[in-house]
PDB file of C-alpha atoms in Angstrom:
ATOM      1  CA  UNK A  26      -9.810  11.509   8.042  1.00  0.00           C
ATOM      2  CA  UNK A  27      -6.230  11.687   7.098  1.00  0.00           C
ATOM      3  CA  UNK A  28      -5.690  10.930  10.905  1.00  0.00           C
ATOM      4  CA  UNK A  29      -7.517   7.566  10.788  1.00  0.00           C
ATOM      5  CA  UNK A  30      -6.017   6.992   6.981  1.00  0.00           C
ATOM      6  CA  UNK A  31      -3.109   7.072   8.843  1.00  0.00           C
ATOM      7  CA  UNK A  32      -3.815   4.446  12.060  1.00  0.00           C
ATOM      8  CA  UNK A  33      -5.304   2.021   9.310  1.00  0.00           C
ATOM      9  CA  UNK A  34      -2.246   2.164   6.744  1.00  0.00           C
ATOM     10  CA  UNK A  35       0.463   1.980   8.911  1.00  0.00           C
ATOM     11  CA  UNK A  36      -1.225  -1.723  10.321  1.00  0.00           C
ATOM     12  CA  UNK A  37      -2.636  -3.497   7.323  1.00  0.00           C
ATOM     13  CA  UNK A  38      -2.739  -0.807   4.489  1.00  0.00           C
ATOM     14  CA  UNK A  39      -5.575   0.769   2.830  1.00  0.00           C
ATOM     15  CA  UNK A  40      -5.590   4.339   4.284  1.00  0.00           C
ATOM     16  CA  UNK A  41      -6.414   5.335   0.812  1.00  0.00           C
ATOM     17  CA  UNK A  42      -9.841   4.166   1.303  1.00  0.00           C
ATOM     18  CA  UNK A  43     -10.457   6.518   3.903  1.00  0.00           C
ATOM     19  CA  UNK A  44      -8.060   9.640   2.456  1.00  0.00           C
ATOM     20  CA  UNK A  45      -9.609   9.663  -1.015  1.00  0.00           C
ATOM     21  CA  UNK A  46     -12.878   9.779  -0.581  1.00  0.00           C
ATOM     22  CA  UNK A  47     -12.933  12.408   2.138  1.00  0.00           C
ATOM     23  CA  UNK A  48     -10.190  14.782  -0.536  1.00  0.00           C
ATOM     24  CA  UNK A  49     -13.045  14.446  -2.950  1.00  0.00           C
ATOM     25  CA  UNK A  50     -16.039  15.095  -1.158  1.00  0.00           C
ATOM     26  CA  UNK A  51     -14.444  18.329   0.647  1.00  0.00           C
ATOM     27  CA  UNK A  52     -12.654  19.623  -2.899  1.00  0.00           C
ATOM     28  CA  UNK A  53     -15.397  18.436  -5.301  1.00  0.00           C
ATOM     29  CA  UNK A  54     -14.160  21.336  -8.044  1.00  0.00           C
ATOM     30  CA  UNK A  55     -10.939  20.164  -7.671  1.00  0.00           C
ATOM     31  CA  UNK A  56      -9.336  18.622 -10.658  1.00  0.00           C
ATOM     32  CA  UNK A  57      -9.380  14.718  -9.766  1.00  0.00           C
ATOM     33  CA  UNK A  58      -5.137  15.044 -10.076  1.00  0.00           C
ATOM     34  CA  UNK A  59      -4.282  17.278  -8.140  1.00  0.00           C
ATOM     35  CA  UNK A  60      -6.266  15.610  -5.104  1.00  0.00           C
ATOM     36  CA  UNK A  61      -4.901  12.357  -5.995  1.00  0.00           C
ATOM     37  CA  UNK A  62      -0.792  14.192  -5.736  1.00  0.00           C
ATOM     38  CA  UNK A  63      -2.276  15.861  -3.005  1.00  0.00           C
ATOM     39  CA  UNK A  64      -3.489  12.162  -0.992  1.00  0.00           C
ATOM     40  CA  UNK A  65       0.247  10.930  -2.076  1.00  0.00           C
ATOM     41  CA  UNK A  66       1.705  13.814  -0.178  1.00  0.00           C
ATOM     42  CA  UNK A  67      -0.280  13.352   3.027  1.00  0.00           C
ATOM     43  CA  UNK A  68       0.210   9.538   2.683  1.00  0.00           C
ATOM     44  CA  UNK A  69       3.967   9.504   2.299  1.00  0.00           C
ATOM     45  CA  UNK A  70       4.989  10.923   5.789  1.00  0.00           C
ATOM     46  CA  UNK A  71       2.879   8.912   7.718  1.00  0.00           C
ATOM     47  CA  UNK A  72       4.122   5.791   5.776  1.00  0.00           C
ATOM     48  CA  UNK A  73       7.735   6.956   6.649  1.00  0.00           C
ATOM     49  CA  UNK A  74       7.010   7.370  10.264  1.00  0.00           C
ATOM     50  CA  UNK A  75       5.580   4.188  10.091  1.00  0.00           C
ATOM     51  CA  UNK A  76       8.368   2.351   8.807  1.00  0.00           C
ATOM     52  CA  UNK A  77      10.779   4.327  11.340  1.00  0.00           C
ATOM     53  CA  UNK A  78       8.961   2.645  14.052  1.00  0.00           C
ATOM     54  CA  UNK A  79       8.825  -0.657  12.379  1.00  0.00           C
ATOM     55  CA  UNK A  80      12.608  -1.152  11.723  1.00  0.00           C
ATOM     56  CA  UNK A  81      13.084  -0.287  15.536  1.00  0.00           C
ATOM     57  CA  UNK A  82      11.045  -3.549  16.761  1.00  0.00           C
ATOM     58  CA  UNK A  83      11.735  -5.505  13.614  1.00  0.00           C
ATOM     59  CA  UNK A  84      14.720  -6.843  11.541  1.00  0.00           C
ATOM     60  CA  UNK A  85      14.901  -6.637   7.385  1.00  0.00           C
ATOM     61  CA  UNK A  86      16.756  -9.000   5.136  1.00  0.00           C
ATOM     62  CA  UNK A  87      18.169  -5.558   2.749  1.00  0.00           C
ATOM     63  CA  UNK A  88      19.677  -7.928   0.275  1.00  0.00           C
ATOM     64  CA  UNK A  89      15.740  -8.507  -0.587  1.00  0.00           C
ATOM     65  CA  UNK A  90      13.852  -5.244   0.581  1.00  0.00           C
ATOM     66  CA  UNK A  91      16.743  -3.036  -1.245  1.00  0.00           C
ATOM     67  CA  UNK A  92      16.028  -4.223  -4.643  1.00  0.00           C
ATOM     68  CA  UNK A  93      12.590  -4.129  -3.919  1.00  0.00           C
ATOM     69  CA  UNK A  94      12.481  -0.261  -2.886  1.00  0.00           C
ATOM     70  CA  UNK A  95      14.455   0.576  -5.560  1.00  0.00           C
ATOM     71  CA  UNK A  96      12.584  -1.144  -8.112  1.00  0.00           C
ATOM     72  CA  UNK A  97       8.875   0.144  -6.673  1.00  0.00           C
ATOM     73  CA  UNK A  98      10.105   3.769  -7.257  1.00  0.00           C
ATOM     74  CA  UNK A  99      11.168   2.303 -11.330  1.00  0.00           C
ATOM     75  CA  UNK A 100       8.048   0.852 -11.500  1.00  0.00           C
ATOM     76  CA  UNK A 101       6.017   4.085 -10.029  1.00  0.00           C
ATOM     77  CA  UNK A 102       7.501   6.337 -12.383  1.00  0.00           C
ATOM     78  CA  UNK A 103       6.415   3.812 -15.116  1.00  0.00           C
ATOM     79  CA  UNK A 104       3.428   3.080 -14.495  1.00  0.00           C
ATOM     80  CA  UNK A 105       2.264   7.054 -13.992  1.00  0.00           C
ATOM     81  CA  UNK A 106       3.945   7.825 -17.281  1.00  0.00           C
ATOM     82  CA  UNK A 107       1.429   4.961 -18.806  1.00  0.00           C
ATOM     83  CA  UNK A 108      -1.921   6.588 -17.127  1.00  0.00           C
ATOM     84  CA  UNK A 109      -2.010   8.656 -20.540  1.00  0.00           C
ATOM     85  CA  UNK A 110      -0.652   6.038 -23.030  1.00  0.00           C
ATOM     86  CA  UNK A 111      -3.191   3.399 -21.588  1.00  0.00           C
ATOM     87  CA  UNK A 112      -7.051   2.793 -20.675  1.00  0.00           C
ATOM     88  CA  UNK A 113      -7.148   1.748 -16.629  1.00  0.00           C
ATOM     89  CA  UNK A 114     -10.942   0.935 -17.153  1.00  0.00           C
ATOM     90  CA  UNK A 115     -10.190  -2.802 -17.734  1.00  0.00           C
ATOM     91  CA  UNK A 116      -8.065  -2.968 -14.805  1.00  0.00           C
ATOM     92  CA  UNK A 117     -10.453  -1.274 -12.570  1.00  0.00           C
ATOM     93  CA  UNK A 118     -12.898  -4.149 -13.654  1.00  0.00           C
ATOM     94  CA  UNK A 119     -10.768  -6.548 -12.388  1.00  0.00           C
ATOM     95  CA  UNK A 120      -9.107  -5.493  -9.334  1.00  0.00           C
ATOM     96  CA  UNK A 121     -12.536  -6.435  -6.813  1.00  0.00           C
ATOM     97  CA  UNK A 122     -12.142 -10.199  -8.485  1.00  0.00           C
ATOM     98  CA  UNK A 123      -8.552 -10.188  -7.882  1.00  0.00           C
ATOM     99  CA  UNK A 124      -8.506  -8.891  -4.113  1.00  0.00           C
ATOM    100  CA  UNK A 125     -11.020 -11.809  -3.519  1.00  0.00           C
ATOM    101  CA  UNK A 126      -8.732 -13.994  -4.678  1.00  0.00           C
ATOM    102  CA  UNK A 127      -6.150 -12.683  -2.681  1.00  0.00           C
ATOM    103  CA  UNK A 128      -8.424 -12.963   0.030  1.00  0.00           C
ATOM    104  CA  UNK A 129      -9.753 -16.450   0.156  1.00  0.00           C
ATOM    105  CA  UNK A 130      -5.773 -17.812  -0.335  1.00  0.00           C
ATOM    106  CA  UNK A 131      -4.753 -15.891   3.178  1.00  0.00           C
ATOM    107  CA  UNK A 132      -8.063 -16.867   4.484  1.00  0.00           C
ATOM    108  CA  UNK A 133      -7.758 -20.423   3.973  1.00  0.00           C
ATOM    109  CA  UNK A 134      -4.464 -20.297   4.849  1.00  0.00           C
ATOM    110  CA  UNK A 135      -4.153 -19.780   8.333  1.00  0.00           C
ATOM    111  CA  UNK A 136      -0.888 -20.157   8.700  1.00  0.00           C
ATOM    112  CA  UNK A 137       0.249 -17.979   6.846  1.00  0.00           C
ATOM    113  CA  UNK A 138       2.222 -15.360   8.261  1.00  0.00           C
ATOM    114  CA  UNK A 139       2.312 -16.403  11.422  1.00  0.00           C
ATOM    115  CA  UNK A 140       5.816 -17.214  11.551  1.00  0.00           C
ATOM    116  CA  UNK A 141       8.785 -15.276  10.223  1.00  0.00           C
ATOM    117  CA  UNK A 142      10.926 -17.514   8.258  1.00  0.00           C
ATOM    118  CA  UNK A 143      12.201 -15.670   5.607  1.00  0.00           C
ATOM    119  CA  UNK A 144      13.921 -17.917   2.626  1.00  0.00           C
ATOM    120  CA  UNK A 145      17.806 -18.170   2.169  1.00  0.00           C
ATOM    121  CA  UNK A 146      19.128 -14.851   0.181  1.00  0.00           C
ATOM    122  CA  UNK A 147      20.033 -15.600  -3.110  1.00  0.00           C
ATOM    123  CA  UNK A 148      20.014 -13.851  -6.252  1.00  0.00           C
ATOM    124  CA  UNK A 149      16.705 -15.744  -7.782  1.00  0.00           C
ATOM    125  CA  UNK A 150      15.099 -13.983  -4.037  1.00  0.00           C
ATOM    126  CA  UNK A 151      16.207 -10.614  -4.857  1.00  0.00           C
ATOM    127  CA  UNK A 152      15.195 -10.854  -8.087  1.00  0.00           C
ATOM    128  CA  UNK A 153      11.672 -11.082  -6.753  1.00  0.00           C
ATOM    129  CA  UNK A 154      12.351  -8.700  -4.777  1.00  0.00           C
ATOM    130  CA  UNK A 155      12.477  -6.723  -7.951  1.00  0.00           C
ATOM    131  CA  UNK A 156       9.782  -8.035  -9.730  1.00  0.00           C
ATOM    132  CA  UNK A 157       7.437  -7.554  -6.999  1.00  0.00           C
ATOM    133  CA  UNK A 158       8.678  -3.720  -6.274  1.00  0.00           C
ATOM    134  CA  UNK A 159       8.471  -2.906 -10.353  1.00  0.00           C
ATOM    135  CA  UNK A 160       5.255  -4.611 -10.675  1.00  0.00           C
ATOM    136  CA  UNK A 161       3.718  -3.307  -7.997  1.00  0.00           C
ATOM    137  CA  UNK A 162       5.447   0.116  -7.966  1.00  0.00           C
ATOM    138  CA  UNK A 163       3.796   0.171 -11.576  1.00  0.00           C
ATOM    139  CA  UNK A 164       0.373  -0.635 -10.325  1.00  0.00           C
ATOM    140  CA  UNK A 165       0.519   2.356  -7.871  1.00  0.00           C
ATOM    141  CA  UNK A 166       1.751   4.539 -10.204  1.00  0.00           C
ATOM    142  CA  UNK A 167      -0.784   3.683 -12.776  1.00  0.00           C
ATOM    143  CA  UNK A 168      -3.812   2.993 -10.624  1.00  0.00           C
ATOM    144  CA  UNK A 169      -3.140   2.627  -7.379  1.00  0.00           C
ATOM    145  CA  UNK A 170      -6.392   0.952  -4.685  1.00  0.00           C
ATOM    146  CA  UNK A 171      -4.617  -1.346  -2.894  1.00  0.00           C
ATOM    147  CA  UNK A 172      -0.926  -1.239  -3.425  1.00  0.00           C
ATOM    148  CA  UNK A 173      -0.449  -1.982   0.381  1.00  0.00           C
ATOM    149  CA  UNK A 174      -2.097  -4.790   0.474  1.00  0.00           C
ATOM    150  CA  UNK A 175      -0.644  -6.528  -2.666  1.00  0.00           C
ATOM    151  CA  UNK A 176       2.819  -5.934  -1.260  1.00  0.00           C
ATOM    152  CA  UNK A 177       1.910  -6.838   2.192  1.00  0.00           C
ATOM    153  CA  UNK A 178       0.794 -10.552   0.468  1.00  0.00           C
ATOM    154  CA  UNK A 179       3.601 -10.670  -1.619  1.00  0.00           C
ATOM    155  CA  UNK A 180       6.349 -10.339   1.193  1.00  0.00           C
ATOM    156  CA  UNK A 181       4.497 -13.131   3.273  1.00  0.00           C
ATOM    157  CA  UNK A 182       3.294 -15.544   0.412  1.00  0.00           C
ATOM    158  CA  UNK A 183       7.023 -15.435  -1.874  1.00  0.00           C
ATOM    159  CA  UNK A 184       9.753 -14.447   1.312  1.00  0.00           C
ATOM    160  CA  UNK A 185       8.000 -16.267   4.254  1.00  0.00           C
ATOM    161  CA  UNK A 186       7.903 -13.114   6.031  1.00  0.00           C
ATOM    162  CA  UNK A 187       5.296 -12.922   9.217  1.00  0.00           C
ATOM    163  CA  UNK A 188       2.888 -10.020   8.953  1.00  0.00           C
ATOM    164  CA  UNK A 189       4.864  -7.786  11.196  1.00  0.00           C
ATOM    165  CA  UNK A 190       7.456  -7.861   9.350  1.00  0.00           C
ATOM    166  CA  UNK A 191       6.220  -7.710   5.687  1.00  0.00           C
ATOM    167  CA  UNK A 192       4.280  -4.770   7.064  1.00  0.00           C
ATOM    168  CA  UNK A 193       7.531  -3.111   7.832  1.00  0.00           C
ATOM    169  CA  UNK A 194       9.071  -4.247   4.547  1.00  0.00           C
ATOM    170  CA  UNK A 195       5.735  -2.709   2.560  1.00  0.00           C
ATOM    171  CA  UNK A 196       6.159   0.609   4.434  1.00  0.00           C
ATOM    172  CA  UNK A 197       9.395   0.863   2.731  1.00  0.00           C
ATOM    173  CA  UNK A 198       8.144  -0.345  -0.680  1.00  0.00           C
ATOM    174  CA  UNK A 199       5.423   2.329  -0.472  1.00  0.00           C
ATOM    175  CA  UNK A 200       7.140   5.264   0.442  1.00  0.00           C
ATOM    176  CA  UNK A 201       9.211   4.756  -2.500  1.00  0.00           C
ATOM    177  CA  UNK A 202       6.307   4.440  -4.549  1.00  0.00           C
ATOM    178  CA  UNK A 203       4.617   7.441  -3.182  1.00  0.00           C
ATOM    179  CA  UNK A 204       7.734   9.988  -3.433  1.00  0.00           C
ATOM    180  CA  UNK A 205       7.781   8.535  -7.642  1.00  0.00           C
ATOM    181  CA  UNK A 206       4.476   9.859  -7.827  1.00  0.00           C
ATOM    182  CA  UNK A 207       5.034  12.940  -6.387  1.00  0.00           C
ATOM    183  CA  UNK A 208       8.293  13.655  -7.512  1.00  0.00           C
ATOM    184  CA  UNK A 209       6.328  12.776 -11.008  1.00  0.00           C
ATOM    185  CA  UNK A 210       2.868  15.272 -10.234  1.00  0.00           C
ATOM    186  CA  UNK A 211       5.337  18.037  -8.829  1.00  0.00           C
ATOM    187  CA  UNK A 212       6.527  18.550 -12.352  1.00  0.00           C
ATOM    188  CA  UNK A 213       3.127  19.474 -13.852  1.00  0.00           C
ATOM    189  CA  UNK A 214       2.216  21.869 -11.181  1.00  0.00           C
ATOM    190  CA  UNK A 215      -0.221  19.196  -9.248  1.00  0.00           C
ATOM    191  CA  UNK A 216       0.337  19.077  -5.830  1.00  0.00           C
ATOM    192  CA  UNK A 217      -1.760  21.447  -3.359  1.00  0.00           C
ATOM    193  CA  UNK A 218       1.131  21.780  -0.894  1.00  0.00           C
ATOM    194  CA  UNK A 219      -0.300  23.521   1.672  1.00  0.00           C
ATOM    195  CA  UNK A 220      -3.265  20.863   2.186  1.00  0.00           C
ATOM    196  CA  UNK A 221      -0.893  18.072   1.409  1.00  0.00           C
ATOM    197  CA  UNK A 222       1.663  19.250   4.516  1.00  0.00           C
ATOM    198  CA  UNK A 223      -1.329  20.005   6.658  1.00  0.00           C
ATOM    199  CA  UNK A 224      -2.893  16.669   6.172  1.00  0.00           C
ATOM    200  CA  UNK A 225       0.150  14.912   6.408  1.00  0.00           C
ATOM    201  CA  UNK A 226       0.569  15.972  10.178  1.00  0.00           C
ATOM    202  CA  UNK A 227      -2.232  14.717  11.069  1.00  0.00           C
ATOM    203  CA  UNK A 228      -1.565  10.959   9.234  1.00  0.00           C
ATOM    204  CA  UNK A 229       1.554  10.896  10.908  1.00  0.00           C
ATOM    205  CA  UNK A 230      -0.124  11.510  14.060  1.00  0.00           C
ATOM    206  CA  UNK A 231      -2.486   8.183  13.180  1.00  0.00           C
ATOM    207  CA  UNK A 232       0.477   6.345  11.890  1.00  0.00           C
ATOM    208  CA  UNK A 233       2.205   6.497  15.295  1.00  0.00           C
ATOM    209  CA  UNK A 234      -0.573   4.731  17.007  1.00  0.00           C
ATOM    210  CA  UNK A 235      -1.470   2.249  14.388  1.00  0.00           C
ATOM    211  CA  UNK A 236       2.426   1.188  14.241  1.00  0.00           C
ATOM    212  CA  UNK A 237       2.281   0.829  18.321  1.00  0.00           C
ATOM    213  CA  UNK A 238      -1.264  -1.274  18.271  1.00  0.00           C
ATOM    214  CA  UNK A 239       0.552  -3.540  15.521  1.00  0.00           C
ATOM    215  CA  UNK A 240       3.982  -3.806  16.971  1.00  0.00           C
ATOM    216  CA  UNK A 241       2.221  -4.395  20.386  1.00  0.00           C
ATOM    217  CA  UNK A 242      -0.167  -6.597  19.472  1.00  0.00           C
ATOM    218  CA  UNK A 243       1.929  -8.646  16.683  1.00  0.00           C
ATOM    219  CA  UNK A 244       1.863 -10.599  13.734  1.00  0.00           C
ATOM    220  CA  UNK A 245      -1.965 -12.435  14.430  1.00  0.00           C
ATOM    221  CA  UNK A 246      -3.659  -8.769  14.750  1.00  0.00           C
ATOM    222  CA  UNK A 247      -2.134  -7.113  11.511  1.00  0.00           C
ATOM    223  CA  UNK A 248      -3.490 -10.454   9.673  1.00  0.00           C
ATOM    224  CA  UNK A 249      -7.161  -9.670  11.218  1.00  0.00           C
ATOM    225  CA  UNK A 250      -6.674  -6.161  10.116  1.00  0.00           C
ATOM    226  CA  UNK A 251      -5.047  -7.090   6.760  1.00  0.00           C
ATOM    227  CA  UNK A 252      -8.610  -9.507   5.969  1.00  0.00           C
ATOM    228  CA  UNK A 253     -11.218  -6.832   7.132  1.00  0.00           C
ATOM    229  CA  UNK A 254      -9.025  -3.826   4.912  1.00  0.00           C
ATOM    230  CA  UNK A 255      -9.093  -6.371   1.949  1.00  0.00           C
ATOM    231  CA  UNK A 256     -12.800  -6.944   2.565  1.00  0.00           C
ATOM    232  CA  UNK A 257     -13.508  -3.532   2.653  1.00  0.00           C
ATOM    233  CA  UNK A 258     -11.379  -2.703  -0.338  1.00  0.00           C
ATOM    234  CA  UNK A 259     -13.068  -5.424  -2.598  1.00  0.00           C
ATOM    235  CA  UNK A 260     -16.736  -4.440  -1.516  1.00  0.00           C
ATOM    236  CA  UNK A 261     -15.375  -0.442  -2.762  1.00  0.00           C
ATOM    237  CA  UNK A 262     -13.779  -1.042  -5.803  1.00  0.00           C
ATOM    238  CA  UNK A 263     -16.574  -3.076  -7.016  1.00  0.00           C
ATOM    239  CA  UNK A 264     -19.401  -1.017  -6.122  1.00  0.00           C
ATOM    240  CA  UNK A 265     -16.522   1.780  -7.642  1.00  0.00           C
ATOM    241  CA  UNK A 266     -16.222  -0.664 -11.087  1.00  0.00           C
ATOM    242  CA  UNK A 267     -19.831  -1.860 -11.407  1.00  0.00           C
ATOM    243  CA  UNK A 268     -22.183   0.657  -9.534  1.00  0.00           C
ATOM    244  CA  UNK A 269     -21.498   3.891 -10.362  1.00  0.00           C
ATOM    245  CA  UNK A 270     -21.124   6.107 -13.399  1.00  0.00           C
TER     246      UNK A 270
END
């Protein structure tokens, strides 16, 4: 599973969906936090080799993606400081209703992303570049379903990036966001290491091909593959929010 996890993340995002699940139905006396720290681990190398292989086909505006990484890691550390201070029920609720959203505005938009014509670099762009890194970085550290594909929107819909390249650019977000959250877990003794290293072989593995299908086959197929993860995600988090105990 953590191979697949792997192929699916490094195109569109979402390899949680696939990661999580399978953690907690083959630990099910495992304390829900240490496989969660454990998924981060696995997650994090195959996001890295992903974004290796990215910035070799693809060019970054820094001035923007910096700010962004830097601020995701802020905003991770945040937002998993918060998990105890605040309730994550209510957002849980929401997050199937807000992916369809997000949905429906790329879907009737089909344009969108299909050319990379990122805006002029300014200071009002890299400071969203910030706010999307903190905001989001926060929302992974504090929840967490999804993250890739909120950041994967946000670089197309506010920088004009294609979908190639805002993959590349969420890679980078991500990883940050990841090594908060571990760097975070590691403290309190969370982390099965040896599991975590194992399965992280095996995403990298997946993250190599996924990364070559999307760099091969471009911008149009990590949009078809960004719409069916979303899908997927909203139809999960609802049943997750509305359907079970």
């Amino acid at each position: 599973m953590a191979f697949f996890a792997g192929l699916v993340d490094a195109v569109a995002g979402g390899g949680g969906l696939i990661q999580v699940p399978a953690l907690f139905a083959a630990y099910p006396d495992a304390p829900p936090a240490t496989l969660l720290s454990t998924n981060k681990v696995s997650a994090v190398g195959g996001t890295l080799n992903a974004a290796r292989r990215y910035l070799r086909h693809v060019s970054l505006p820094w001035a923007v993606v910096g700010p962004a990484i830097v601020a995701g890691f802020v905003g991770s550390l945040l937002g998993a400081n918060a998990v105890s201070n605040f309730p994550a029920e209510p957002l849980r609720k929401a997050l199937p209703f807000v992916l369809l959203l997000l949905l429906m505005y790329t879907w009737f938009q089909p344009s969108l992303g299909e050319i990379h014509a990122p805006k002029g670099i300014n200071r009002f762009q890299q400071l969203k570049g910030i706010l999307l890194g903190i905001s989001i970085g926060f929302y992974d550290g504090f929840f967490g379903p999804g993250t890739g594909s909120f950041l994967l929107f946000g670089f197309v819909r506010f920088f004009g990036f294609d979908f190639l390249h805002a993959s590349a650019a969420t890679k980078l977000v991500n990883v940050a966001t990841n090594l908060a959250a571990i760097l975070l877990l590691a403290s309190f003794g969370q982390i099965n290491w040896t599991l975590g290293f194992a399965m992280m072989v095996a995403n990298i593995a997946g993250s190599q091909f996924g990364s070559r299908l999307a760099i091969k086959h471009g911008s149009a197929f990590v949009r078809k593959a960004f719409l069916a993860i979303v899908s997927i995600l909203i139809l999960k988090s609802a049943w997750n929010a509305y359907f079970l105990n």
